[in-house]
Short mmCIF file of C-alpha atoms (C1' of nucleotides) in Angstrom, two decimals:
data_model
loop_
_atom_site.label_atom_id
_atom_site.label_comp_id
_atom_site.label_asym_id
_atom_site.label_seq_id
_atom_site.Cartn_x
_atom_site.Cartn_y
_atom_site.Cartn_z
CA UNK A 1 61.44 61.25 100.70
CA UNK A 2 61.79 57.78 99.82
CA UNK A 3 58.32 57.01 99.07
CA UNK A 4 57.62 60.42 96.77
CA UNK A 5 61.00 59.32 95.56
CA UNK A 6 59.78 55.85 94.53
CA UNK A 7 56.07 56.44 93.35
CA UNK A 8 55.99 60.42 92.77
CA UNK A 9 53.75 63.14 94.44
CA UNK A 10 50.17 61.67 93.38
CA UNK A 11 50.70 57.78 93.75
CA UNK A 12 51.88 58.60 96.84
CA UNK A 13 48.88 58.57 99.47
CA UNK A 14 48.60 59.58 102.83
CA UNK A 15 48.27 56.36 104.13
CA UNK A 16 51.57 55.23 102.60
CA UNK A 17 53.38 58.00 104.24
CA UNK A 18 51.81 56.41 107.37
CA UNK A 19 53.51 53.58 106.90
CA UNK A 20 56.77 54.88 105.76
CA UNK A 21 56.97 57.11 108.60
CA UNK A 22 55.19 54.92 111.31
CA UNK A 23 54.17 58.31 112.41
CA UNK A 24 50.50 58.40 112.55
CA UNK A 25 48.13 60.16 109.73
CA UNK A 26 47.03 62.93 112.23
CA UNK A 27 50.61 63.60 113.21
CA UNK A 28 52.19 64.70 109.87
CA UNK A 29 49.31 67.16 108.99
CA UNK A 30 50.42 68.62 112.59
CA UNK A 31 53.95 68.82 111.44
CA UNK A 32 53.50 70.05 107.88
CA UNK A 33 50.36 71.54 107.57
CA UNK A 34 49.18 69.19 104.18
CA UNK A 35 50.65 66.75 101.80
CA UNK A 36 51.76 69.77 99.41
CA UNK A 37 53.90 71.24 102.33
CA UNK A 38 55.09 67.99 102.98
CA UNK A 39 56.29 67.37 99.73
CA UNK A 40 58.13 70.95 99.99
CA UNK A 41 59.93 70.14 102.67
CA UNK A 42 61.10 66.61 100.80
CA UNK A 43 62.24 68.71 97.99
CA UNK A 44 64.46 70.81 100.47
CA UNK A 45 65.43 68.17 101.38
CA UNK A 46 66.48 66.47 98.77
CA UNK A 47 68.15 69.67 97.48
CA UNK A 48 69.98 69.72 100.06
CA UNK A 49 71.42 66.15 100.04
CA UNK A 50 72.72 66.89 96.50
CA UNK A 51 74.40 69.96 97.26
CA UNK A 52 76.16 68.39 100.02
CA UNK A 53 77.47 65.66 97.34
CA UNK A 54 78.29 68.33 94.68
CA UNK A 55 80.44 70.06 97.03
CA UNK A 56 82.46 67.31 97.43
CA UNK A 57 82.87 66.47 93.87
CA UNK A 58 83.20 69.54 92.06
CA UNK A 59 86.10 70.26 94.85
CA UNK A 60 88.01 68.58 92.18
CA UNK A 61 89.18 69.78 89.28
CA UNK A 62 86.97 71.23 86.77
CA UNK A 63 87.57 68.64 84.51
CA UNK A 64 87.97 65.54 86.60
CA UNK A 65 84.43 66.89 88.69
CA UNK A 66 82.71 66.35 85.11
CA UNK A 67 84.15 63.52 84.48
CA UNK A 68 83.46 62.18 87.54
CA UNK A 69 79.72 63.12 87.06
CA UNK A 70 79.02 60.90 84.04
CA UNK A 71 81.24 57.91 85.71
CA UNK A 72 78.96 57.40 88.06
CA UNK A 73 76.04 55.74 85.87
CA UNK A 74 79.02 52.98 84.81
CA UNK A 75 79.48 52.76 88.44
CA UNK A 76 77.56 50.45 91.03
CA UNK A 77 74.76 51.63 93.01
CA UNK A 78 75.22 52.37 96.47
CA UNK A 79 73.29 50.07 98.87
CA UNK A 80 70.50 52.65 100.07
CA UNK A 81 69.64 53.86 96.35
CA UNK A 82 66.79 53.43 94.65
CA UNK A 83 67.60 52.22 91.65
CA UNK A 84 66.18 53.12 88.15
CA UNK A 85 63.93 55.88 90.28
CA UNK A 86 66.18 58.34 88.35
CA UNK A 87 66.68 61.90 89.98
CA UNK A 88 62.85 63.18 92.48
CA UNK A 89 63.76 66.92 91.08
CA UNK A 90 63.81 65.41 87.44
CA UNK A 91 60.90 63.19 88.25
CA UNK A 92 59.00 65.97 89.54
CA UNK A 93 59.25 68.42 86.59
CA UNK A 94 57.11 66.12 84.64
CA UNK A 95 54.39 65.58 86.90
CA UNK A 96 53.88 68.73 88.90
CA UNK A 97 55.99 71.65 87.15
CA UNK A 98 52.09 72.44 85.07
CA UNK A 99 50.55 72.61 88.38
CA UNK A 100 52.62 73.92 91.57
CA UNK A 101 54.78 77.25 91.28
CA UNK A 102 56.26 76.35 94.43
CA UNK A 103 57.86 73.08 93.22
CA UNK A 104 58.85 74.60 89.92
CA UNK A 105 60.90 77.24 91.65
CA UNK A 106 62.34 74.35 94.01
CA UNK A 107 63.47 72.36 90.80
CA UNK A 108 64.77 75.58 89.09
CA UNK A 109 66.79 75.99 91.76
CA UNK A 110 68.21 72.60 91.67
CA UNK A 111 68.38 72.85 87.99
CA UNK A 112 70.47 75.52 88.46
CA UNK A 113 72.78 74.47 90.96
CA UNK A 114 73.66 72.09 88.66
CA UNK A 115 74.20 74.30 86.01
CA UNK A 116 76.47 76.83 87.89
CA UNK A 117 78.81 73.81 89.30
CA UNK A 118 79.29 72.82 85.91
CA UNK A 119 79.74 76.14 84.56
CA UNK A 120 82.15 76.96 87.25
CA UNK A 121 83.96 73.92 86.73
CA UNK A 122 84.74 74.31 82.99
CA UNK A 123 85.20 78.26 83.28
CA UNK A 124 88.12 76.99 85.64
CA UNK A 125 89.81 74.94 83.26
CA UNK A 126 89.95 77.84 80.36
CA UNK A 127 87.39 76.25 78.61
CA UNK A 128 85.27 78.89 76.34
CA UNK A 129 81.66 79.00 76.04
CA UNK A 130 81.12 77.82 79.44
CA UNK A 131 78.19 78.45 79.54
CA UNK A 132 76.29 77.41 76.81
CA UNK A 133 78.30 74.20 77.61
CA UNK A 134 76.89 74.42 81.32
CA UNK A 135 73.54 73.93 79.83
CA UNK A 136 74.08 71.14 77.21
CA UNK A 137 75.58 69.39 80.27
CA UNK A 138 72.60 69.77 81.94
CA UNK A 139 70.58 69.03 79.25
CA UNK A 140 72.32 65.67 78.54
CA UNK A 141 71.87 64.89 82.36
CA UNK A 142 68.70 64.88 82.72
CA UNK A 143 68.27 63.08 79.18
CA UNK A 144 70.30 60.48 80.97
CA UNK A 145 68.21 60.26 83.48
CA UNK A 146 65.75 59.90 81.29
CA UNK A 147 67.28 56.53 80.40
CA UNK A 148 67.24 54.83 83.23
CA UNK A 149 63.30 56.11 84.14
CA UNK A 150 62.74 54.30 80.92
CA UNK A 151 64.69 51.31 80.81
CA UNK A 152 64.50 50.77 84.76
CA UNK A 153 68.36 50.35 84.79
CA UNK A 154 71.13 52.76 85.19
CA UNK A 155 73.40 50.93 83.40
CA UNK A 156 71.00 51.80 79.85
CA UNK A 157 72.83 55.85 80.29
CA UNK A 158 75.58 54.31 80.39
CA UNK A 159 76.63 54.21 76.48
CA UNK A 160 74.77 57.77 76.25
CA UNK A 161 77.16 59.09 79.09
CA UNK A 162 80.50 57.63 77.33
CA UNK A 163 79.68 59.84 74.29
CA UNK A 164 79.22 63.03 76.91
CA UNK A 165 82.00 62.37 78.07
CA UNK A 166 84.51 62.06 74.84
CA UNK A 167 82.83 65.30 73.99
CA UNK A 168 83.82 67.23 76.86
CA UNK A 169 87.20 65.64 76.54
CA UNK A 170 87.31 67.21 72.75
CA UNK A 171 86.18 71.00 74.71
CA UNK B 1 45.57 62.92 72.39
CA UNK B 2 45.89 66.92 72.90
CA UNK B 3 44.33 66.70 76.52
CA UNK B 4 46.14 63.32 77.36
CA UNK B 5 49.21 65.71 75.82
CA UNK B 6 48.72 68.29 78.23
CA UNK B 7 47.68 66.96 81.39
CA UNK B 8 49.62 63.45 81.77
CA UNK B 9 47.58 60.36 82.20
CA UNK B 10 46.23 60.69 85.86
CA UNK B 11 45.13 64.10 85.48
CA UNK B 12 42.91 63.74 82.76
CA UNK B 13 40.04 62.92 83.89
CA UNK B 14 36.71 61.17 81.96
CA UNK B 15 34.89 64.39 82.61
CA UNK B 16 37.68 66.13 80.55
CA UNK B 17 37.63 63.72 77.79
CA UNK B 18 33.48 64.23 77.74
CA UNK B 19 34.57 67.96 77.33
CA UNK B 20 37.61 67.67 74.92
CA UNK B 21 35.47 64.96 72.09
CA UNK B 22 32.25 66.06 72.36
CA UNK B 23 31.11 62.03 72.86
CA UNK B 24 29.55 61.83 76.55
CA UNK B 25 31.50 59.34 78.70
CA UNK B 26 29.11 55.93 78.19
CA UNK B 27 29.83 56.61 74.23
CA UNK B 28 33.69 56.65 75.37
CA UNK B 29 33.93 53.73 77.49
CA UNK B 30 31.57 51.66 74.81
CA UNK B 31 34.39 52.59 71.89
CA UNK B 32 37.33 51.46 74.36
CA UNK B 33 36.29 49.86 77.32
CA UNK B 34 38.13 51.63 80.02
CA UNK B 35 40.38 54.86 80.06
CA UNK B 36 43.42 52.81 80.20
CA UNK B 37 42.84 51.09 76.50
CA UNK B 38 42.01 54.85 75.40
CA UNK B 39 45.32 55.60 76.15
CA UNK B 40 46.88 53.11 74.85
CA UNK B 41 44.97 54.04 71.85
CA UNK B 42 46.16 57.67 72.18
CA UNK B 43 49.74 56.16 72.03
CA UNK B 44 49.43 54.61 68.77
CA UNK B 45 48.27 57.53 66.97
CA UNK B 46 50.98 59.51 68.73
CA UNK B 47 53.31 57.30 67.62
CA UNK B 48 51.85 57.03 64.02
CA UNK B 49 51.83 60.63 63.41
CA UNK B 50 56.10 60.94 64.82
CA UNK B 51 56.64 58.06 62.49
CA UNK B 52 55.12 59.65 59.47
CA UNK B 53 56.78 62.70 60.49
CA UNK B 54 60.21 61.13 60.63
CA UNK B 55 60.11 59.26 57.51
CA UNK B 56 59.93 62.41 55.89
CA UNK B 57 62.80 64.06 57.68
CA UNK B 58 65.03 60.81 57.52
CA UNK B 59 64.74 60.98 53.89
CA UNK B 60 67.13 63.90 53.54
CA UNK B 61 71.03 62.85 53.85
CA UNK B 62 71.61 61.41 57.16
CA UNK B 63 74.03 64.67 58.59
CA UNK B 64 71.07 67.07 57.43
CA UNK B 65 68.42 65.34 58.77
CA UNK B 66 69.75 64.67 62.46
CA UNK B 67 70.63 68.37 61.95
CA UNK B 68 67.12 69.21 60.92
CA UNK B 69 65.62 67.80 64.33
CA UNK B 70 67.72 70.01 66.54
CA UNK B 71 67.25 72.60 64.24
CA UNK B 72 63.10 72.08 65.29
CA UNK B 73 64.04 73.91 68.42
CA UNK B 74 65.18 77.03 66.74
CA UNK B 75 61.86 76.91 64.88
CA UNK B 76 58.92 78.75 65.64
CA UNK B 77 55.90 76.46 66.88
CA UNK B 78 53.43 75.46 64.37
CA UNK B 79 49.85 77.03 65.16
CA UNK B 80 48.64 73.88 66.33
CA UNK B 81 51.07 72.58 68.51
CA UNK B 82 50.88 72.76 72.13
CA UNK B 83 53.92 74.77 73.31
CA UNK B 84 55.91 73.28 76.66
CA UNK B 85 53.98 70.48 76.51
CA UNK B 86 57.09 68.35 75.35
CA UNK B 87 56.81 64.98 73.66
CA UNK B 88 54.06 62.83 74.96
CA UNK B 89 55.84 59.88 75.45
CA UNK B 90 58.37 61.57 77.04
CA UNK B 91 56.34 63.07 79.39
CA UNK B 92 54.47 59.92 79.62
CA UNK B 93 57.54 57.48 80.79
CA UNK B 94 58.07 59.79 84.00
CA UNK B 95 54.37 59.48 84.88
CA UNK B 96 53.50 55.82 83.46
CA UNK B 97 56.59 53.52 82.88
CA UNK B 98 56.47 52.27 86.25
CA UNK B 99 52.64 50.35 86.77
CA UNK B 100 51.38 49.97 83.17
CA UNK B 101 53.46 47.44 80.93
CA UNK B 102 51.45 47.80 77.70
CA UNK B 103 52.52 52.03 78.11
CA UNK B 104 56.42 50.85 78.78
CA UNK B 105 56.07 48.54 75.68
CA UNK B 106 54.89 51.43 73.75
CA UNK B 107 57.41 54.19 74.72
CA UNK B 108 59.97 51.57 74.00
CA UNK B 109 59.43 51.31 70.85
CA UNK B 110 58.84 55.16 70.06
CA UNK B 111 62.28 55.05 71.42
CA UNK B 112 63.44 52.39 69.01
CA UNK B 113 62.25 54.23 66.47
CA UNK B 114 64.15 57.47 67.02
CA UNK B 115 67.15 55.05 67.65
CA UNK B 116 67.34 53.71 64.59
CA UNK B 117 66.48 56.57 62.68
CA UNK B 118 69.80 58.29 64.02
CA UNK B 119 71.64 55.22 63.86
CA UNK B 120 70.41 54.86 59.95
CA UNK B 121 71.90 58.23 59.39
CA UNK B 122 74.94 58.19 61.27
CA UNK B 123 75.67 55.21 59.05
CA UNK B 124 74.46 56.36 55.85
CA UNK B 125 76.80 58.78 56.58
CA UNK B 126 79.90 56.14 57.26
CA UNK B 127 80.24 57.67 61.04
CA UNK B 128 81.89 54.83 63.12
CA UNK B 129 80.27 53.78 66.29
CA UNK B 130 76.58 54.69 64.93
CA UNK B 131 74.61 52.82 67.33
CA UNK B 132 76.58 54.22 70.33
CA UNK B 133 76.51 57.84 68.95
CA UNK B 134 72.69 57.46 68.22
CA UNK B 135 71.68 56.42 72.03
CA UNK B 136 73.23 59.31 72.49
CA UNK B 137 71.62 61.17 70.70
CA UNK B 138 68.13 60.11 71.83
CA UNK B 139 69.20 60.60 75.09
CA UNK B 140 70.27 64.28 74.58
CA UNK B 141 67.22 64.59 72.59
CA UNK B 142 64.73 63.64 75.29
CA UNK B 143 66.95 65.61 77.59
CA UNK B 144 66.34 68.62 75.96
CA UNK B 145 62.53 68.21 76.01
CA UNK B 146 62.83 68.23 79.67
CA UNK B 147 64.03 71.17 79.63
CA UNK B 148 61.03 72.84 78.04
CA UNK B 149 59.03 70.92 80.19
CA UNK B 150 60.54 72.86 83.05
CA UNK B 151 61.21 76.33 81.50
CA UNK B 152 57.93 75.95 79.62
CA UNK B 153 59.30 77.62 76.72
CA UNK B 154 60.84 75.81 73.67
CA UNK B 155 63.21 78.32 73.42
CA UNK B 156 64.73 76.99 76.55
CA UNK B 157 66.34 74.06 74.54
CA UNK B 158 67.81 75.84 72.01
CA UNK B 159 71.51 76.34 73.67
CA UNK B 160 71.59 72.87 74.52
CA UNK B 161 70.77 71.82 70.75
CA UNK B 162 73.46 73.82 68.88
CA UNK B 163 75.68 72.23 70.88
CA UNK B 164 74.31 68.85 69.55
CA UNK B 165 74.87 70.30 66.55
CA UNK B 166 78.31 71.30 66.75
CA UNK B 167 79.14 67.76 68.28
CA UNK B 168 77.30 65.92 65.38
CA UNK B 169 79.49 68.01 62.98
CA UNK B 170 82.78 67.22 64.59
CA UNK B 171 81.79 63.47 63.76
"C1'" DT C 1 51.08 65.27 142.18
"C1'" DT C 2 48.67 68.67 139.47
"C1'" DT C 3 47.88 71.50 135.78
"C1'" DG C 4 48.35 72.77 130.98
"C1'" DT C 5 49.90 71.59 126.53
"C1'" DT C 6 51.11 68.51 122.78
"C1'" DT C 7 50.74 64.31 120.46
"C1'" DT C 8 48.26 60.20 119.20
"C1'" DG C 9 44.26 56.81 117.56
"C1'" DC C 10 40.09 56.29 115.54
"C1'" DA C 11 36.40 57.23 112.92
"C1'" DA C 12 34.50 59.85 109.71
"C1'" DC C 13 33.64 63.61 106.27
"C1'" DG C 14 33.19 65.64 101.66
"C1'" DC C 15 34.86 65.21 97.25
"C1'" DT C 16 36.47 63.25 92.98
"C1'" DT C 17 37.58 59.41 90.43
"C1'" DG C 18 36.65 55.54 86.92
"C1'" DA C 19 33.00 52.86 85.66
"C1'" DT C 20 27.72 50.98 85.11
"C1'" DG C 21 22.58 50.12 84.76
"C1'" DT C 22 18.83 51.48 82.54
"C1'" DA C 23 15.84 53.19 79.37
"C1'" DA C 24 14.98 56.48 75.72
"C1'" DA C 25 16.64 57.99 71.25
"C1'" DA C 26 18.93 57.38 66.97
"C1'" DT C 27 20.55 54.55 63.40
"C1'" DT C 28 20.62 50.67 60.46
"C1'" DG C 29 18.94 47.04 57.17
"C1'" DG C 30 15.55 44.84 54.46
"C1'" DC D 1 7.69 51.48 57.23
"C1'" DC D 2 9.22 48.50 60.65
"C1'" DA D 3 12.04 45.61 63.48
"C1'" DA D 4 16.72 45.00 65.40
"C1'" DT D 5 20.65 46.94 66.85
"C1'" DT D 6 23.55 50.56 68.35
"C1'" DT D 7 24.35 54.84 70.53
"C1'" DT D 8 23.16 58.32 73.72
"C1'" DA D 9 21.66 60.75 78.19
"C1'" DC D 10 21.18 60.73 83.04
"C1'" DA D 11 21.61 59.37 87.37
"C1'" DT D 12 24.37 56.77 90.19
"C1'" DC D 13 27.65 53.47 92.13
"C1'" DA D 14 31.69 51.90 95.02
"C1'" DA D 15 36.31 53.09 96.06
"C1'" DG D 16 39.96 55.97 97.23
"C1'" DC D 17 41.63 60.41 98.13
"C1'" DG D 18 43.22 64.43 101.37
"C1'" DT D 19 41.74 66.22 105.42
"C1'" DT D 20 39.53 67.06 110.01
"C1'" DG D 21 36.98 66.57 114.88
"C1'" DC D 22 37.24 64.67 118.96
"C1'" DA D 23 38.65 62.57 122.90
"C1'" DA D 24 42.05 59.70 125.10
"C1'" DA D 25 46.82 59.32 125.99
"C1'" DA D 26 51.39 61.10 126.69
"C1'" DC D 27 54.28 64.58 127.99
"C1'" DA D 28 56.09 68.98 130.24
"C1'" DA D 29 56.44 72.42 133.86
"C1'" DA D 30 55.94 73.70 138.69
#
DNA sequence: TTTGTTTTGCAACGCTTGATGTAAAATTGG
DNA sequence: CCAATTTTACATCAAGCGTTGCAAAACAAA
């Protein structure tokens, strides 16, 4: 996950999942069939990682799970992130989404996981229009991550994510 | 540009190019040396063409024109456009940013130039905090072209911008 | 241990990629 | 019209890719 995370689907070569794995070429088309499937299962993965976290977070109020959201490009990475590799689902949409249905529906999915927990979380607090806001939200997340893909820092979404968050204090 | 536009970088390949100009690869690779200084080429002109573009635009009072732009997504597709396709050096930072520093150089200052277009406007305008508000808006901006990259449909941005909108009137 | 199955290591395959060498064809300049 | 230069066409190169065959090694079951 780490490697498609770092270098995307194509850069990444079989030979590098070798090494990342220390598995063995012949033994991961055994397991997963080819590199496509492979990169499926990373995606589920992955998907599933971030639900996890969401859980936790939007177990908060709806408008201190937001908030909490955008604080987290002014906060410090955690020691096992990659930084400035943005978001794999985000990363993915703008390599493969033309090619592989498969992957699009995986990052629709996570796209809209996303969208429902922050729907959810500002229908909670009364706040109208939740969804259209939902999908701004979105929008502006991914934009963010944008940022950081470009600069190669997280703290460069930073002043974006202040503005976000203002707004939704305004809502 | 159009099949660099579509495909990404990697994908298109000097058979494609043959194809797309009509020159035969040696007559390619005479003009620009290698596929990577074609690009770069490809870049320019992009950029050119957005700048010309935007000049126009930023000529109107700064609120109408940063309305105008999100307005774009409302707007039906000119016949020659390529729908879902996104911006090209949006699409281009996900794939590129990372191994090529001439491309990063470039996108940077595509990026500068939307920057400062908003941040122009916001001022003409007498909006406090201009340069914050504009990284914003950049940010949201490229945020919404990922989302027709993934829904492959313009339309699919056009939630997201009214509420740009809205927020650029409450300023 | 013995038998049957799974996993590994190694080499190699077919294919596509970006890029060239070469020589004919087209263009240019006087 | 002719000589000098540029552009084209065609075949081809070396390198890297995902993937596989095959046999040895490791493991599992009894």
């Amino acid at each position: 996950m780490m490697t498609f995370w770092r270098h995307g689907y194509e850069a990444t070569t079989t030979r590098m999942l070798e090494e990342a794995t220390g598995v063995g070429i012949r033994g991961l088309f055994n397991a997963f069939g080819n590199k496509e499937k492979l990169f499926h299962t990373v995606l589920a993965r992955y998907f599933d990682t971030v639900h996890a976290q969401l859980a936790q977070v939007f177990a908060m109020p709806g408008r201190d799970a937001i908030d909490a959201v955008f604080a987290g490009f002014s906060a410090p990475d955690p020691p096992d992130a990659i930084s400035h590799a943005g978001c794999l689902m985000v990363n993915t949409v703008f390599e493969l989404e033309r090619t592989d249905e498969t992957v699009r529906a995986q990052v629709a999915a996570y796209r809209a996981l996303w969208k429902t927990s922050f729907a959810d979380a500002l229908a909670r607090d009364g706040i109208s229009d939740a969804d259209t806001r939902a999908e701004f939200l979105v929008g502006a997340l991914w934009g963010a991550l944008g940022q950081i893909k470009l600069a190669g820092d997280k703290a460069a979404a930073v002043p974006m994510a202040e503005v976000i968050r203002s707004t939704v204090r305004t809502w």
